[in-house]
Short mmCIF file of C-alpha atoms in Angstrom, two decimals:
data_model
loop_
_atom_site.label_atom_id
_atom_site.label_comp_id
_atom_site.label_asym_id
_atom_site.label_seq_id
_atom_site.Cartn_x
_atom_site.Cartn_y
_atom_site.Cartn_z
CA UNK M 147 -19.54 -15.40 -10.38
CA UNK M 148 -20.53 -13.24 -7.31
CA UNK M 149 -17.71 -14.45 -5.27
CA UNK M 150 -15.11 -13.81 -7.83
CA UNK M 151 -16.69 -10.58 -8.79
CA UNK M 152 -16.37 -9.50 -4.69
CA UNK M 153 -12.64 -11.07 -4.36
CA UNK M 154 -11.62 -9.14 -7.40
CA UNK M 155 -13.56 -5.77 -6.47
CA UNK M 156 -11.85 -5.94 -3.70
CA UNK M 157 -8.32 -5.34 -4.42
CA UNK M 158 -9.43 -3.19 -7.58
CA UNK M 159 -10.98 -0.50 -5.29
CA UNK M 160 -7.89 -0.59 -2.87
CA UNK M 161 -5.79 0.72 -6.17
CA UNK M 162 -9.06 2.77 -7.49
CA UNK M 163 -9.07 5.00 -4.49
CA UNK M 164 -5.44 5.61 -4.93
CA UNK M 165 -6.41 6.31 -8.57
CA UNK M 166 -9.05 8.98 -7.43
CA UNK M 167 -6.83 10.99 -5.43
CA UNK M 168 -3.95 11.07 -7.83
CA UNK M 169 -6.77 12.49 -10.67
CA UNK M 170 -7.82 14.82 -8.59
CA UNK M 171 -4.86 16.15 -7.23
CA UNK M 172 -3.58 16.62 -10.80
CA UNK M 173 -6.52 18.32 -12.03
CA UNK M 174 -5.43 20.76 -14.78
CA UNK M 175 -1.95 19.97 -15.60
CA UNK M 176 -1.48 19.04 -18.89
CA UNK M 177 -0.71 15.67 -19.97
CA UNK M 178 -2.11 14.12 -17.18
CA UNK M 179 -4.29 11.66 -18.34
CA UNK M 180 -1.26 10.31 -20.49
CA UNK M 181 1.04 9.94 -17.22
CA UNK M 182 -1.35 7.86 -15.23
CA UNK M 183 -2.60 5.79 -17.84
CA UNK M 184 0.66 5.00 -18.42
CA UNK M 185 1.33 4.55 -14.61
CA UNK M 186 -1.76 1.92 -14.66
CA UNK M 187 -0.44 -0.01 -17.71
CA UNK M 188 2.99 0.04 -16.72
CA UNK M 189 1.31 -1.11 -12.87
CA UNK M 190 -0.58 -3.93 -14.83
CA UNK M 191 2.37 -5.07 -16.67
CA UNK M 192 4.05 -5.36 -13.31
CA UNK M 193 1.70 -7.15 -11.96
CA UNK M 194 1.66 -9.70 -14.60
CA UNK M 195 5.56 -10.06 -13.76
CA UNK M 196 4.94 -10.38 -10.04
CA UNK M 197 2.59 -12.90 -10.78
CA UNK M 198 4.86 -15.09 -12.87
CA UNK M 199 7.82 -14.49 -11.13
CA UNK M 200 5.92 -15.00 -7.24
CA UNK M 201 7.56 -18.64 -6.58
CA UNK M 202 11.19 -17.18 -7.45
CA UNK M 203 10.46 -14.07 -5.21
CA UNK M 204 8.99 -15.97 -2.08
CA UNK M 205 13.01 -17.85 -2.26
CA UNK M 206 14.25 -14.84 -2.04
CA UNK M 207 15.82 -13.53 1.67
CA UNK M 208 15.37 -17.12 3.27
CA UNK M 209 11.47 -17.14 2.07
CA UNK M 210 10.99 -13.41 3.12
CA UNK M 211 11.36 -12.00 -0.80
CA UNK M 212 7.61 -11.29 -1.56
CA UNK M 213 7.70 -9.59 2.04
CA UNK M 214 10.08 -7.58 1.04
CA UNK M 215 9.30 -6.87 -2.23
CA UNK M 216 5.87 -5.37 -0.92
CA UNK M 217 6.90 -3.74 1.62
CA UNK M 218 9.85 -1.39 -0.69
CA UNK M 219 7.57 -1.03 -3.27
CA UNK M 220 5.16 0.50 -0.60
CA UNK M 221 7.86 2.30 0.93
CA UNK M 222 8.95 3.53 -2.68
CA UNK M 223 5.24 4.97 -3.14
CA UNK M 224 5.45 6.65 0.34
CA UNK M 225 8.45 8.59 -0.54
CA UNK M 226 6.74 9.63 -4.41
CA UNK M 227 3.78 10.99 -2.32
CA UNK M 228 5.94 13.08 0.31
CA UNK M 229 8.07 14.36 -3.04
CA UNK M 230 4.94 15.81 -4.61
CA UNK M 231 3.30 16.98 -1.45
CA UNK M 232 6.48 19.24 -1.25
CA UNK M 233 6.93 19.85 -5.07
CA UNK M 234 3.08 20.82 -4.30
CA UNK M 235 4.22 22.95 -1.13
CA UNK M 236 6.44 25.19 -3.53
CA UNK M 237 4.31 25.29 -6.22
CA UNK M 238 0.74 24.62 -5.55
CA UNK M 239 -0.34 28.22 -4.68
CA UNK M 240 0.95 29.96 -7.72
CA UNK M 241 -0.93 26.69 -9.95
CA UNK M 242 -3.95 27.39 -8.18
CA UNK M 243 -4.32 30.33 -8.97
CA UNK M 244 -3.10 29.95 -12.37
CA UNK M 245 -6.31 27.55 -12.64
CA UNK M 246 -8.35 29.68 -11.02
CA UNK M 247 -7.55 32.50 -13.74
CA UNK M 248 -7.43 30.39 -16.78
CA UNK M 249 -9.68 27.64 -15.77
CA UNK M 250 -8.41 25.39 -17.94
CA UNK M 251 -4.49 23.59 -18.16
CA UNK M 252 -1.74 25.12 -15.80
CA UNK M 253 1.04 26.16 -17.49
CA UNK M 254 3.37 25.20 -14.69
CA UNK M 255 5.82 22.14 -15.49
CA UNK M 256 4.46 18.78 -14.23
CA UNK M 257 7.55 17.61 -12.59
CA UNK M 258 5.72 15.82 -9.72
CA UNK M 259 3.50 13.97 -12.39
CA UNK M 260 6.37 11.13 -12.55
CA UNK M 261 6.30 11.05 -9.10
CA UNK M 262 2.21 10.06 -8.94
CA UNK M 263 2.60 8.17 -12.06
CA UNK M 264 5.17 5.92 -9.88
CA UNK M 265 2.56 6.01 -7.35
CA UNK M 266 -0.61 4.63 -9.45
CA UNK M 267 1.57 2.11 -10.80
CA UNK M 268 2.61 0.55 -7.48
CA UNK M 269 -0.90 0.81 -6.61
CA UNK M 270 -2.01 -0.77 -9.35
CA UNK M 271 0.93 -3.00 -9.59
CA UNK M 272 0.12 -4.46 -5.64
CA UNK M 273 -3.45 -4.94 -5.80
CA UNK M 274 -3.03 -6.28 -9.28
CA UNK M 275 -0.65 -8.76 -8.68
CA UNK M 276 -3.30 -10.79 -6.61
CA UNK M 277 -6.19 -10.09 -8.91
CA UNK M 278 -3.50 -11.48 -11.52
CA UNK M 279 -2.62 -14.77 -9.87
CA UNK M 280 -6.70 -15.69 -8.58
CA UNK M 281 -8.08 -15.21 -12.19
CA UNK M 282 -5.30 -16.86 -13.56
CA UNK M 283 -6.31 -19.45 -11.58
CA UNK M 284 -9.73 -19.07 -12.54
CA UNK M 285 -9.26 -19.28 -15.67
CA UNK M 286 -7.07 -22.59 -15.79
CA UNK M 287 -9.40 -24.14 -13.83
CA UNK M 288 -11.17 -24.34 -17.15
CA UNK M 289 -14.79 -25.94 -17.68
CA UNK M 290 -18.14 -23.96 -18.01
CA UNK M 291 -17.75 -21.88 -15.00
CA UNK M 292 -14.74 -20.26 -15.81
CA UNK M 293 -16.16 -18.51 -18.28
CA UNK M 294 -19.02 -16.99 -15.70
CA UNK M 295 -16.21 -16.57 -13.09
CA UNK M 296 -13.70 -14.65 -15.79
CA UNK M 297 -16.88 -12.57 -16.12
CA UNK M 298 -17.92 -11.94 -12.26
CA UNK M 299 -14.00 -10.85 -12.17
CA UNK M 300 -13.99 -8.42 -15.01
CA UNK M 301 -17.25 -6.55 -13.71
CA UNK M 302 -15.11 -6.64 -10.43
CA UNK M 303 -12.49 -4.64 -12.08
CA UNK M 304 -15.33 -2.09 -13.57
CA UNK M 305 -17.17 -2.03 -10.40
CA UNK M 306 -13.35 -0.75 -8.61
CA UNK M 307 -13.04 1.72 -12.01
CA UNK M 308 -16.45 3.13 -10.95
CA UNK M 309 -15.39 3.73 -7.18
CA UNK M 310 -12.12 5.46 -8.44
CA UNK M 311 -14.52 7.37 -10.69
CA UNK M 312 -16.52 8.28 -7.89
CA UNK M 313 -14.09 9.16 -5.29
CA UNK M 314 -13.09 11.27 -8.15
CA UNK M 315 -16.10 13.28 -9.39
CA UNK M 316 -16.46 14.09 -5.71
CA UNK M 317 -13.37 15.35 -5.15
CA UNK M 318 -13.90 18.19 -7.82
CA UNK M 319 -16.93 18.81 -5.64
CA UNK M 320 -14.72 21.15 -3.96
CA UNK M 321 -14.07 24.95 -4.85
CA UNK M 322 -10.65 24.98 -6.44
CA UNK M 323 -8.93 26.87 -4.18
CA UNK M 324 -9.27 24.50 -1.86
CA UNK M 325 -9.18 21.38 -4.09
CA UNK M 326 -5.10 21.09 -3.84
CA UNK M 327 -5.25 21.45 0.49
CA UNK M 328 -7.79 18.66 0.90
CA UNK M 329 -5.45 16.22 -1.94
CA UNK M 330 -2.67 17.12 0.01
CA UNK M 331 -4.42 15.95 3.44
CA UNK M 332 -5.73 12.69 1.21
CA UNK M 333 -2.27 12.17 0.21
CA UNK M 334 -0.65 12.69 3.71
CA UNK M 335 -2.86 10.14 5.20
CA UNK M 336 -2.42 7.68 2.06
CA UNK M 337 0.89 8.19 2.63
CA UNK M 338 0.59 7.13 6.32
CA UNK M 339 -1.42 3.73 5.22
CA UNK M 340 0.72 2.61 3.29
CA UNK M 341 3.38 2.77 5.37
CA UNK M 342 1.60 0.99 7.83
CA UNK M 343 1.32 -2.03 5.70
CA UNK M 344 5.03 -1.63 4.64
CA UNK M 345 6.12 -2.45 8.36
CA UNK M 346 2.86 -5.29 8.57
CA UNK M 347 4.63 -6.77 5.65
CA UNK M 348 8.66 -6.37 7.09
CA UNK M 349 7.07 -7.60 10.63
CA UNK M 350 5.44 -10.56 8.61
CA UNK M 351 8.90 -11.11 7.21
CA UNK M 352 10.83 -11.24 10.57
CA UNK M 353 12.78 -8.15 9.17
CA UNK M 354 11.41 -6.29 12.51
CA UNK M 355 10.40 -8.18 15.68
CA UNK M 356 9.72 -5.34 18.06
CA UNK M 357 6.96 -3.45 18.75
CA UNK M 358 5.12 -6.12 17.27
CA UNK M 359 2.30 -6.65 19.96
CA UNK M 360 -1.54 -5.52 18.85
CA UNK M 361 -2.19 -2.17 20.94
CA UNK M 362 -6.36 -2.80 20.82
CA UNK M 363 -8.61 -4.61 18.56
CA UNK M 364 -11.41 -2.76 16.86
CA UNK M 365 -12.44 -6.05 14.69
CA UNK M 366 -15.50 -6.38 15.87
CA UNK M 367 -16.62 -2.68 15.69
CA UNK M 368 -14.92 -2.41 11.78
CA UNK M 369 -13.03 -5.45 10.33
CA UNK M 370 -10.48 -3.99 7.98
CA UNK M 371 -10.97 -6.86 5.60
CA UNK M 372 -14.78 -5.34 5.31
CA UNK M 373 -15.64 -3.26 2.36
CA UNK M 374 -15.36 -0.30 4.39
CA UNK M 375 -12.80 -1.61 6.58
CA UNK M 376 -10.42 -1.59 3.28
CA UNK M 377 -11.53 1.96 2.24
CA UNK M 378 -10.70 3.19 5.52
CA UNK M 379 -7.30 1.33 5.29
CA UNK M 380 -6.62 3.13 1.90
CA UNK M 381 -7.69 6.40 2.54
CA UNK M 382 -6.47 6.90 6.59
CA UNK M 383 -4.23 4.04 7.27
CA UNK M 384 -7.43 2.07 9.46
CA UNK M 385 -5.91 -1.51 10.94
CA UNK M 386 -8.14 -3.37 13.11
CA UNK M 387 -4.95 -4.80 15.36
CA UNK M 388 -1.91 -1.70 14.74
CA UNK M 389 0.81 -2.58 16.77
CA UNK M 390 3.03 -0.18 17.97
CA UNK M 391 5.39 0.11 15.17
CA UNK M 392 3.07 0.72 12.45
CA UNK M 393 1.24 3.73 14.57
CA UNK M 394 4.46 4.90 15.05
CA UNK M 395 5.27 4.68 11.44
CA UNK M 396 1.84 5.88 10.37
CA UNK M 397 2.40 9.17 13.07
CA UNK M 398 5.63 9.68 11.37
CA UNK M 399 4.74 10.10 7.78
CA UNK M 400 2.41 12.84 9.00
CA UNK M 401 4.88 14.40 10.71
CA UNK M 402 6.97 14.46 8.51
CA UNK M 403 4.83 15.60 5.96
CA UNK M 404 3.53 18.55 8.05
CA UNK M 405 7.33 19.23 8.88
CA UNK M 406 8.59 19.32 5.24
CA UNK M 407 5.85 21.46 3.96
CA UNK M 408 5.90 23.79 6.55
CA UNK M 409 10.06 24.03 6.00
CA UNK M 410 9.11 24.89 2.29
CA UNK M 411 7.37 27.62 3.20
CA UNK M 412 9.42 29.13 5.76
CA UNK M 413 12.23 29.41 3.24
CA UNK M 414 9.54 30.47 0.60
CA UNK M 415 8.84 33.28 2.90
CA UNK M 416 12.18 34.24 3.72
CA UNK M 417 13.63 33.71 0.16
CA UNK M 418 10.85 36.64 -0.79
CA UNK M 419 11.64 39.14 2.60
CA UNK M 420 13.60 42.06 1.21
CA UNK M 421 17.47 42.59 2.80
CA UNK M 422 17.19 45.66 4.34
CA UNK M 423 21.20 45.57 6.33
CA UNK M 424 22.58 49.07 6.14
CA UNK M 425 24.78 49.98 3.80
CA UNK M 426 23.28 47.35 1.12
CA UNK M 427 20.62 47.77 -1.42
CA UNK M 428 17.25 46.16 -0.37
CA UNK M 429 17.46 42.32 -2.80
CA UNK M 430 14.72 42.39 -5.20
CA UNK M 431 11.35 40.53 -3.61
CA UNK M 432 9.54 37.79 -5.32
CA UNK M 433 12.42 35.48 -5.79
CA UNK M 434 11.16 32.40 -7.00
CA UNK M 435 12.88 28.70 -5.87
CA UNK A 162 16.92 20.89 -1.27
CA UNK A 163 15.09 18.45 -4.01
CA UNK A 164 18.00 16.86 -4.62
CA UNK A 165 18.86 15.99 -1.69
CA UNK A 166 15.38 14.74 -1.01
CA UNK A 167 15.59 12.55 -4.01
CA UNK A 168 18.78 11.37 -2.41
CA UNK A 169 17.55 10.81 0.22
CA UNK A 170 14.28 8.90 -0.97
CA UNK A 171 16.70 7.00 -3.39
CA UNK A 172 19.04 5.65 -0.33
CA UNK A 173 15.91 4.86 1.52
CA UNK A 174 14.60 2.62 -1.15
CA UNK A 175 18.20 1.68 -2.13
CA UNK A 176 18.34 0.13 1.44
CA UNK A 177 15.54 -1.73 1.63
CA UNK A 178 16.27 -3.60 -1.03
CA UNK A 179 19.62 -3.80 -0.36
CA UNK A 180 19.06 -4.90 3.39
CA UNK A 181 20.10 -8.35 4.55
CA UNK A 182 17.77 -9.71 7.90
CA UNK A 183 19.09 -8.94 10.67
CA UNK A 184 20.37 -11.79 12.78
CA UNK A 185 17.56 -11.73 15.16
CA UNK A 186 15.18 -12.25 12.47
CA UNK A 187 16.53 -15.86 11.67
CA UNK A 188 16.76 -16.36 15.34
CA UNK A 189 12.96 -14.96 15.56
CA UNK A 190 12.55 -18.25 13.26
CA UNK A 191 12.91 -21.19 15.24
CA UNK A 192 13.12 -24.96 13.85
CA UNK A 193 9.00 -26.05 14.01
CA UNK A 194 8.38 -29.12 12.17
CA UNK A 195 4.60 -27.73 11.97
CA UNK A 196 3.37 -28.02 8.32
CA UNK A 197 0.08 -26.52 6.93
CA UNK A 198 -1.45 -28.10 3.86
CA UNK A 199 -3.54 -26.88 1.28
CA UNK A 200 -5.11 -29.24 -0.76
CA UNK A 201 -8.29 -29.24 -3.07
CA UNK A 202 -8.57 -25.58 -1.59
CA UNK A 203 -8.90 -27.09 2.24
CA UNK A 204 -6.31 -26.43 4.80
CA UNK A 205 -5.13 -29.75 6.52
CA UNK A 206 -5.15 -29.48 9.93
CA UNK A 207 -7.83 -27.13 10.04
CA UNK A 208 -7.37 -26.27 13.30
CA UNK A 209 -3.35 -25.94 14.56
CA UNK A 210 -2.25 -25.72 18.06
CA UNK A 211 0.60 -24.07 19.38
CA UNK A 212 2.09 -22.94 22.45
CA UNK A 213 0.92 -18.87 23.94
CA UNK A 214 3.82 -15.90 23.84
CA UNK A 215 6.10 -17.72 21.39
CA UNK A 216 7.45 -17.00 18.22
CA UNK A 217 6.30 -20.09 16.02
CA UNK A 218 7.19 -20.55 11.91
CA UNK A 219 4.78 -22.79 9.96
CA UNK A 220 5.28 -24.19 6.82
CA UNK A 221 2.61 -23.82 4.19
CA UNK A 222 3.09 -26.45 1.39
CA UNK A 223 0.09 -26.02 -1.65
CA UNK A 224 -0.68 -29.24 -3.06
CA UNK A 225 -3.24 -27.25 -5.31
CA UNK A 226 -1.67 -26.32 -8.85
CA UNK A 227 -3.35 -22.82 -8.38
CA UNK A 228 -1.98 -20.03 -5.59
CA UNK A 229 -3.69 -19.17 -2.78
CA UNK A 230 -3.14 -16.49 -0.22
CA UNK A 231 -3.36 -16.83 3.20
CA UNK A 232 -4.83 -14.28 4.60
CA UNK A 233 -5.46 -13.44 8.49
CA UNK A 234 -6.11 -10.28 10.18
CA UNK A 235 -6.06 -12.15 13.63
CA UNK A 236 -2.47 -13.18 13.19
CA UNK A 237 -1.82 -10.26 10.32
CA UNK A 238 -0.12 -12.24 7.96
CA UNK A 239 -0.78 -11.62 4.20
CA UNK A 240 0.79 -14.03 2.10
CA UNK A 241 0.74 -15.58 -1.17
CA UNK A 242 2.07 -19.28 -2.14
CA UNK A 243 2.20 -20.42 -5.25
CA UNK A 244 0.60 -23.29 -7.22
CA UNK A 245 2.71 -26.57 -6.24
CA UNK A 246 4.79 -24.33 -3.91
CA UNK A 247 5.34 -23.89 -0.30
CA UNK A 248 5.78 -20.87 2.02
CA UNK A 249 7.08 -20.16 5.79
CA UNK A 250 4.87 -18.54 7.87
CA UNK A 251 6.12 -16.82 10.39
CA UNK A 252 3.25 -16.13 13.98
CA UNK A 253 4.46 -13.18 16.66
CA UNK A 254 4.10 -14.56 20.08
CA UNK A 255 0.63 -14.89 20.18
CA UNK A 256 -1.50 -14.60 23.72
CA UNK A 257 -3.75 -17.36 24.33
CA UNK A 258 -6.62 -17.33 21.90
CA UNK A 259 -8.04 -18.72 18.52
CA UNK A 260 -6.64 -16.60 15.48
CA UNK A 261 -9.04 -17.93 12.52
CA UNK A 262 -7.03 -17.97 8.98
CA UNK A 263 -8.65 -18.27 5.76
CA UNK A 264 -7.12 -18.32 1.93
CA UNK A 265 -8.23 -15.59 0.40
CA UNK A 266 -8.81 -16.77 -3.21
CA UNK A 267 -11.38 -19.62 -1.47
CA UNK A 268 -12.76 -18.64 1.39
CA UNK A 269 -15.77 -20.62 1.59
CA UNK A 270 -13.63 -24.30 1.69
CA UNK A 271 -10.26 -22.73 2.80
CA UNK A 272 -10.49 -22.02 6.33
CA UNK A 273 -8.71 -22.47 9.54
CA UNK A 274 -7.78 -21.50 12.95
CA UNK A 275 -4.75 -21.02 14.99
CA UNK A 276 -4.99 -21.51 19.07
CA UNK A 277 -2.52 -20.49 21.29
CA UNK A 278 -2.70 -21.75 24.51
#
């Protein structure tokens, strides 16, 4: 019951984490709590699929499918995270404030809440898609210990709840004005791990044979298959072994988060400087996008 | 501007799902007659042996009616096979070395190691 309990917990707090951030980054706007449950059930559902579905997808792409399949649904969630880190870049100011004033729901539109609903699910949806297939296995293994085991796995799934929970709680820790910088950093460097999986999964697949050499091996200081190896993975992109594609991939999602945000507010700031050409009336400041 | 970004994001994920392998992917695959069982949640050979700096494919074939991952930091391969299903593994050149391997689902029976040399 242990060992199921640890396999399951596992994977559950690799999709918890994720579940943490995206909470606390949406603290305030309404509706919230709707969009991600619906982003874990639909992320459950779809890991039911993937699970039934695996044999047909490892055919797939002369046996590369599930390879694939992993690596654009990561991909997919990199590009929902860089969308609301910019939606965030244009509008996160004016809703933190708007929180700070009313303390209570934002009346800003929630646009960017699809986007991190997309996001839990394919969390969710990854990590559950093993959980899925081992306790399915579990359980048609059948006989008294399946029952114990079916058990050890469920507390597994509570016991990843509670670290989402946690991660959470401590988040809010923070003084809201600065609660929506430090989720953005979170989400940049989420952003940045999962992309480094993406490319372990397209190099796994053959799609990408370069760059593929291990640049240094930190196993033995922090295995990333350790407890805190994987919550290092999650939150900063940690690999024992990165070759030089994924840091290059990983350094490039922060880029080009950094560059995109900073581009929103450069034209913010110019949208909002008043035209002052002779000849012309000054344009009226405070423009919004 | 967020149009175009969803564009963008849209063409990005259109493409990786639309891309085909690229040829030197299938010739990064070359014919290896090297099979990898699983069976009552043991890998048979446990221990494989294969030649340093060259690209290698294995073929994972699970006896077992339940999946099983395997799962390796060492070589960094992550994959699932299904119940009464098989699976091509496919190992970077690897320097000389052991590269232990494990499935996931049973690690205390399922274990294994790689050496390149």
């Amino acid at each position: 019951m242990l060992a199921t309990l640890i396999i399951v917990f596992r994977e559950a707090m690799e999709a918890g984490l994720i579940v943490g951030i995206v909470l606390a980054a949406t603290k305030g706007v309404p509706g919230r709590g709707r969009w991600i449950s619906l982003g874990i059930a639909g992320g459950t559902l779809g890991a039911c699929l993937v699970a039934i579905f695996a044999r047909g997808l490892s055919r797939l792409f002369e046996g590369s499918g599930q390879e694939l399949f992993n690596a654009a649904v990561l991909l997919l969630a990199v590009g929902m995270l860089i969308w609301h880190n910019v939606w965030m870049a244009s509008h996160g100011r004016e809703m933190s404030r708007q929180l700070r004033a009313m303390g209570a729901e934002v009346k800003l539109g929630a646009r960017s809440l699809t986007a991190l609903a997309v996001v839990v699910g394919i969390a969710v949806l990854r990590e559950g898609s093993e959980v899925v297939l081992f306790l399915y296995g579990v359980a048609t293994q059948g006989g008294s210990t399946a029952f114990g085991m079916l058990g050890g796995g469920f507390l597994g799934l509570l016991a990843g709840a509670a670290v989402s929970a946690l991660l959470y709680f401590g988040l809010l820790a923070i003084p809201m004005k600065r609660l929506f910088a430090v989720t953005g950093a979170l989400i940049t460097m989420v952003a940045a791990g999962l992309a480094v999986q993406a490319v372990a999964f397209l190099q796994q697949g053959g799609f990408f044979n370069f760059l593929d050499t291990p640049l240094w091996d930190t196993s033995a200081l922090l295995p990333d298959d350790s407890v805190p190896g994987r919550v290092l993975k999650t939150l900063l992109g940690y690999t024992d072994r990165p070759d030089g594609l994924q840091l290059a991939a990983w350094a490039a999602v922060i880029l080009l988060m950094i560059g995109l945000t900073r581009l929103v507010h450069w034209h913010q700031a110019r949208e909002q400087r008043p035209v002052t050409a002779p000849g012309r009336n000054p344009d009226a400041t405070g423009t919004r996008i | 501007m967020r149009g175009a970004l969803a564009a963008l994001i849209g063409v990005a994920a259109a493409s990786a799902f639309a891309a085909e392998p690229p040829p030197t992917a299938a010739a990064a695959t070359p014919p290896g007659p090297l099979t990898l069982v699983i069976q009552n949640h043991r890998f048979s050979p446990a221990e494989i042996t294969i030649p340093a700096n060259k690209a290698v494919a294995i073929l994972v074939i699970n006896k077992d009616p339940l999946a099983e991952e395997f799962d390796s930091s060492a070589l960094k391969i992550e994959k699932v096979i299904a119940g009464n299903d098989s699976g091509t593994i496919r190992l970077r050149p690897l320097a000389p070395g052991r590269y232990p391997f494990a499935g996931e689902y049973h690690s205390d029976t399922a274990k294994g190691v790689v050496i390149a040399q």
